[in-house]
Amino acid sequence: MKKKHKKRVSFVKRNTNETKIEVHVDLDGNGTNNIVTGIPFFDHMLEQLSKHSLVDIDLKCVGDIQVDFHHTMEDVGWALGYALSEALGDKRGIKRYSFNYLPMDECLTRCCVDLSGRPWLIWNVFLPSTVIKNIETEIFKEFFQSFSQSSKFTIHIENIYGNNTHHIVESCFKSLAISIKEAISVDNKNSENIPSTKGILSGV
């Protein structure tokens, strides 16, 4: 009889003077999401992350967006990344690695991930516009940086070419989503083992 794996879900609360966040994730969902951060374009990008990774995400954030969007976007990265890490547990049976090339109209973006337990972000992305939908575009790197740190994922994202800032940003979220979908999936040939010669994937 095939052994049943425990549910890969988590619930995280993160409260600071700048943001109050609650996030629930289910790694074995179908991409259902309910996301409210007070920043509509950012919500749409997180919805893309959920939809294309097939990770169910229920996320609410009340942040000091009257100051700017930086705290909300960075802290959501921290909370969401930590929730994914918690849901993965010891990472037994996962494929661990993944990469993809994602086209979106005129642009092409590549994302490679290793769920290694060692956080690292390579962000080789040039965004032609400094602002999109009232968001300073440099903040998107801060989201991916905090997401990488708290999830303890190694993430390399490169926009190979493109000239529409909206398309480039969206392709980064979608490409990450596709890579996560593959990396967190269970390898049926190795489902009882942790995919590391160390025997752990904690980064230590």
Short mmCIF file of C-alpha atoms in Angstrom, two decimals:
data_model
loop_
_atom_site.label_atom_id
_atom_site.label_comp_id
_atom_site.label_asym_id
_atom_site.label_seq_id
_atom_site.Cartn_x
_atom_site.Cartn_y
_atom_site.Cartn_z
CA MET A 1 0.00 0.00 0.00
CA LYS A 2 1.32 3.42 -0.95
CA LYS A 3 2.15 5.59 2.04
CA LYS A 4 0.09 8.77 2.33
CA HIS A 5 2.02 11.99 2.75
CA LYS A 6 0.75 14.52 5.26
CA LYS A 7 -1.00 17.61 3.99
CA ARG A 8 1.39 20.31 2.87
CA VAL A 9 -0.32 23.37 4.31
CA SER A 10 0.64 26.22 6.60
CA PHE A 11 -0.76 29.33 8.21
CA VAL A 12 1.46 32.30 9.05
CA LYS A 13 0.75 35.56 10.86
CA ARG A 14 3.28 38.39 10.72
CA ASN A 15 2.58 41.60 12.61
CA THR A 16 4.82 44.65 12.77
CA ASN A 17 4.27 48.37 13.21
CA GLU A 18 4.23 48.63 9.40
CA THR A 19 2.20 45.63 8.25
CA LYS A 20 -0.23 43.03 9.56
CA ILE A 21 -0.29 39.90 7.41
CA GLU A 22 -2.10 36.58 7.49
CA VAL A 23 -1.36 33.96 4.83
CA HIS A 24 -2.54 30.39 4.33
CA VAL A 25 -1.06 28.15 1.65
CA ASP A 26 -1.83 24.67 0.36
CA LEU A 27 0.92 23.27 -1.85
CA ASP A 28 -1.36 20.60 -3.26
CA GLY A 29 -4.15 22.90 -4.33
CA ASN A 30 -5.30 24.02 -7.76
CA GLY A 31 -4.27 27.67 -7.75
CA THR A 32 -7.31 29.03 -5.92
CA ASN A 33 -6.53 32.37 -4.32
CA ASN A 34 -7.96 35.23 -2.30
CA ILE A 35 -5.40 38.00 -2.09
CA VAL A 36 -5.84 41.52 -0.73
CA THR A 37 -2.86 43.78 -0.05
CA GLY A 38 -4.31 47.18 -0.89
CA ILE A 39 -2.13 47.33 -4.02
CA PRO A 40 -4.24 46.05 -6.95
CA PHE A 41 -1.41 45.45 -9.43
CA PHE A 42 0.61 43.58 -6.78
CA ASP A 43 -2.49 41.51 -5.95
CA HIS A 44 -2.73 40.59 -9.64
CA MET A 45 0.92 39.46 -9.70
CA LEU A 46 0.40 37.30 -6.60
CA GLU A 47 -2.69 35.83 -8.22
CA GLN A 48 -0.49 34.85 -11.17
CA LEU A 49 1.96 33.23 -8.77
CA SER A 50 -0.84 31.18 -7.21
CA LYS A 51 -2.63 30.29 -10.45
CA HIS A 52 0.43 29.02 -12.32
CA SER A 53 2.11 27.26 -9.39
CA LEU A 54 -1.19 25.56 -8.41
CA VAL A 55 -0.51 26.66 -4.83
CA ASP A 56 -3.68 27.83 -3.09
CA ILE A 57 -2.99 31.18 -1.43
CA ASP A 58 -5.25 33.07 0.95
CA LEU A 59 -3.46 36.28 1.90
CA LYS A 60 -4.53 39.47 3.63
CA CYS A 61 -2.23 42.39 4.36
CA VAL A 62 -3.00 45.71 6.01
CA GLY A 63 0.05 47.89 5.52
CA ASP A 64 1.13 51.51 5.72
CA ILE A 65 0.55 52.11 2.01
CA GLN A 66 -0.17 55.74 2.78
CA VAL A 67 3.62 56.01 3.33
CA ASP A 68 4.57 53.97 0.27
CA PHE A 69 4.25 50.43 -1.04
CA HIS A 70 7.70 49.22 -0.01
CA HIS A 71 6.87 47.80 3.43
CA THR A 72 3.79 45.93 2.20
CA MET A 73 5.50 44.33 -0.79
CA GLU A 74 8.64 43.38 1.11
CA ASP A 75 6.78 42.01 4.14
CA VAL A 76 4.35 40.03 1.98
CA GLY A 77 7.43 38.42 0.42
CA TRP A 78 8.68 37.47 3.88
CA ALA A 79 5.35 36.03 5.02
CA LEU A 80 4.55 34.16 1.80
CA GLY A 81 8.03 32.70 1.50
CA TYR A 82 7.98 31.54 5.12
CA ALA A 83 4.56 29.96 4.62
CA LEU A 84 5.84 27.94 1.65
CA SER A 85 8.88 26.83 3.63
CA GLU A 86 6.71 25.70 6.55
CA ALA A 87 4.33 23.82 4.25
CA LEU A 88 7.24 21.95 2.64
CA GLY A 89 8.38 20.52 5.96
CA ASP A 90 11.53 18.42 5.54
CA LYS A 91 11.00 18.45 1.74
CA ARG A 92 10.90 14.69 1.56
CA GLY A 93 10.04 13.42 -1.92
CA ILE A 94 10.10 16.75 -3.76
CA LYS A 95 11.84 17.22 -7.10
CA ARG A 96 13.74 20.20 -5.61
CA TYR A 97 15.09 21.70 -8.86
CA SER A 98 13.32 23.34 -11.76
CA PHE A 99 13.76 25.90 -14.51
CA ASN A 100 11.72 27.29 -17.38
CA TYR A 101 11.69 29.90 -20.12
CA LEU A 102 8.47 31.90 -20.16
CA PRO A 103 7.46 34.04 -23.16
CA MET A 104 5.01 36.89 -22.77
CA ASP A 105 4.41 38.74 -26.01
CA GLU A 106 7.69 40.53 -26.84
CA CYS A 107 9.61 39.43 -23.73
CA LEU A 108 11.25 36.22 -22.58
CA THR A 109 12.14 35.44 -18.97
CA ARG A 110 14.00 32.52 -17.42
CA CYS A 111 13.66 31.34 -13.82
CA CYS A 112 15.75 28.60 -12.19
CA VAL A 113 15.10 27.43 -8.62
CA ASP A 114 16.69 25.12 -6.09
CA LEU A 115 14.74 24.47 -2.90
CA SER A 116 18.06 23.99 -1.19
CA GLY A 117 17.50 25.61 2.18
CA ARG A 118 20.12 28.19 1.15
CA PRO A 119 18.48 31.52 0.26
CA TRP A 120 19.96 33.34 -2.70
CA LEU A 121 18.53 35.66 -5.30
CA ILE A 122 20.05 36.54 -8.66
CA TRP A 123 17.90 39.28 -10.21
CA ASN A 124 19.10 40.05 -13.70
CA VAL A 125 16.07 42.08 -14.71
CA PHE A 126 16.03 45.54 -16.25
CA LEU A 127 12.70 47.36 -15.99
CA PRO A 128 12.45 50.18 -18.55
CA SER A 129 9.90 52.20 -16.54
CA THR A 130 10.65 53.39 -13.01
CA VAL A 131 6.96 53.37 -12.03
CA ILE A 132 4.06 51.08 -12.92
CA LYS A 133 0.56 51.55 -11.50
CA ASN A 134 2.02 53.95 -8.89
CA ILE A 135 4.54 51.30 -7.76
CA GLU A 136 8.24 52.13 -7.92
CA THR A 137 9.45 49.21 -9.99
CA GLU A 138 12.65 48.75 -7.96
CA ILE A 139 10.43 47.39 -5.15
CA PHE A 140 9.71 44.23 -7.13
CA LYS A 141 13.29 43.09 -6.54
CA GLU A 142 12.72 43.61 -2.80
CA PHE A 143 9.69 41.30 -2.94
CA PHE A 144 11.67 38.55 -4.65
CA GLN A 145 14.61 39.11 -2.28
CA SER A 146 12.51 38.75 0.87
CA PHE A 147 10.63 35.81 -0.63
CA SER A 148 13.92 34.04 -1.34
CA GLN A 149 15.28 34.75 2.15
CA SER A 150 12.27 33.49 4.08
CA SER A 151 11.53 30.49 1.85
CA LYS A 152 15.23 29.60 1.79
CA PHE A 153 15.00 29.05 -1.97
CA THR A 154 17.80 29.75 -4.40
CA ILE A 155 16.15 31.76 -7.18
CA HIS A 156 17.76 33.00 -10.40
CA ILE A 157 15.53 35.23 -12.53
CA GLU A 158 16.68 36.78 -15.78
CA ASN A 159 14.70 38.75 -18.31
CA ILE A 160 16.46 37.82 -21.54
CA TYR A 161 14.71 40.47 -23.60
CA GLY A 162 11.62 42.66 -23.54
CA ASN A 163 10.62 46.30 -23.57
CA ASN A 164 7.19 46.48 -21.88
CA THR A 165 7.59 46.85 -18.11
CA HIS A 166 4.21 45.30 -17.35
CA HIS A 167 5.04 42.24 -19.44
CA ILE A 168 8.51 41.88 -17.90
CA VAL A 169 7.24 42.05 -14.31
CA GLU A 170 4.37 39.66 -14.99
CA SER A 171 6.66 37.21 -16.79
CA CYS A 172 8.92 37.13 -13.70
CA PHE A 173 6.01 36.15 -11.44
CA LYS A 174 4.70 33.58 -13.91
CA SER A 175 8.12 32.07 -14.54
CA LEU A 176 8.74 31.75 -10.79
CA ALA A 177 5.32 30.12 -10.43
CA ILE A 178 6.03 27.49 -13.09
CA SER A 179 9.39 26.67 -11.52
CA ILE A 180 7.86 26.37 -8.04
CA LYS A 181 5.10 24.12 -9.38
CA GLU A 182 7.68 21.65 -10.70
CA ALA A 183 10.17 21.90 -7.81
CA ILE A 184 7.59 21.26 -5.06
CA SER A 185 5.96 18.38 -6.92
CA VAL A 186 6.52 14.88 -5.58
CA ASP A 187 8.94 12.67 -7.46
CA ASN A 188 7.19 9.30 -7.49
CA LYS A 189 10.50 7.49 -8.01
CA ASN A 190 11.97 9.10 -4.89
CA SER A 191 8.92 9.93 -2.81
CA GLU A 192 10.25 8.63 0.51
CA ASN A 193 13.62 10.34 0.38
CA ILE A 194 15.03 13.81 0.86
CA PRO A 195 16.72 14.83 -2.43
CA SER A 196 20.15 15.60 -0.99
CA THR A 197 23.27 13.56 -0.24
CA LYS A 198 23.36 15.40 3.11
CA GLY A 199 20.04 13.84 4.07
CA ILE A 200 18.60 17.27 4.92
CA LEU A 201 17.55 20.38 3.01
CA SER A 202 17.78 22.96 5.74
CA GLY A 203 20.77 24.93 4.52
CA VAL A 204 22.97 23.96 7.48
#
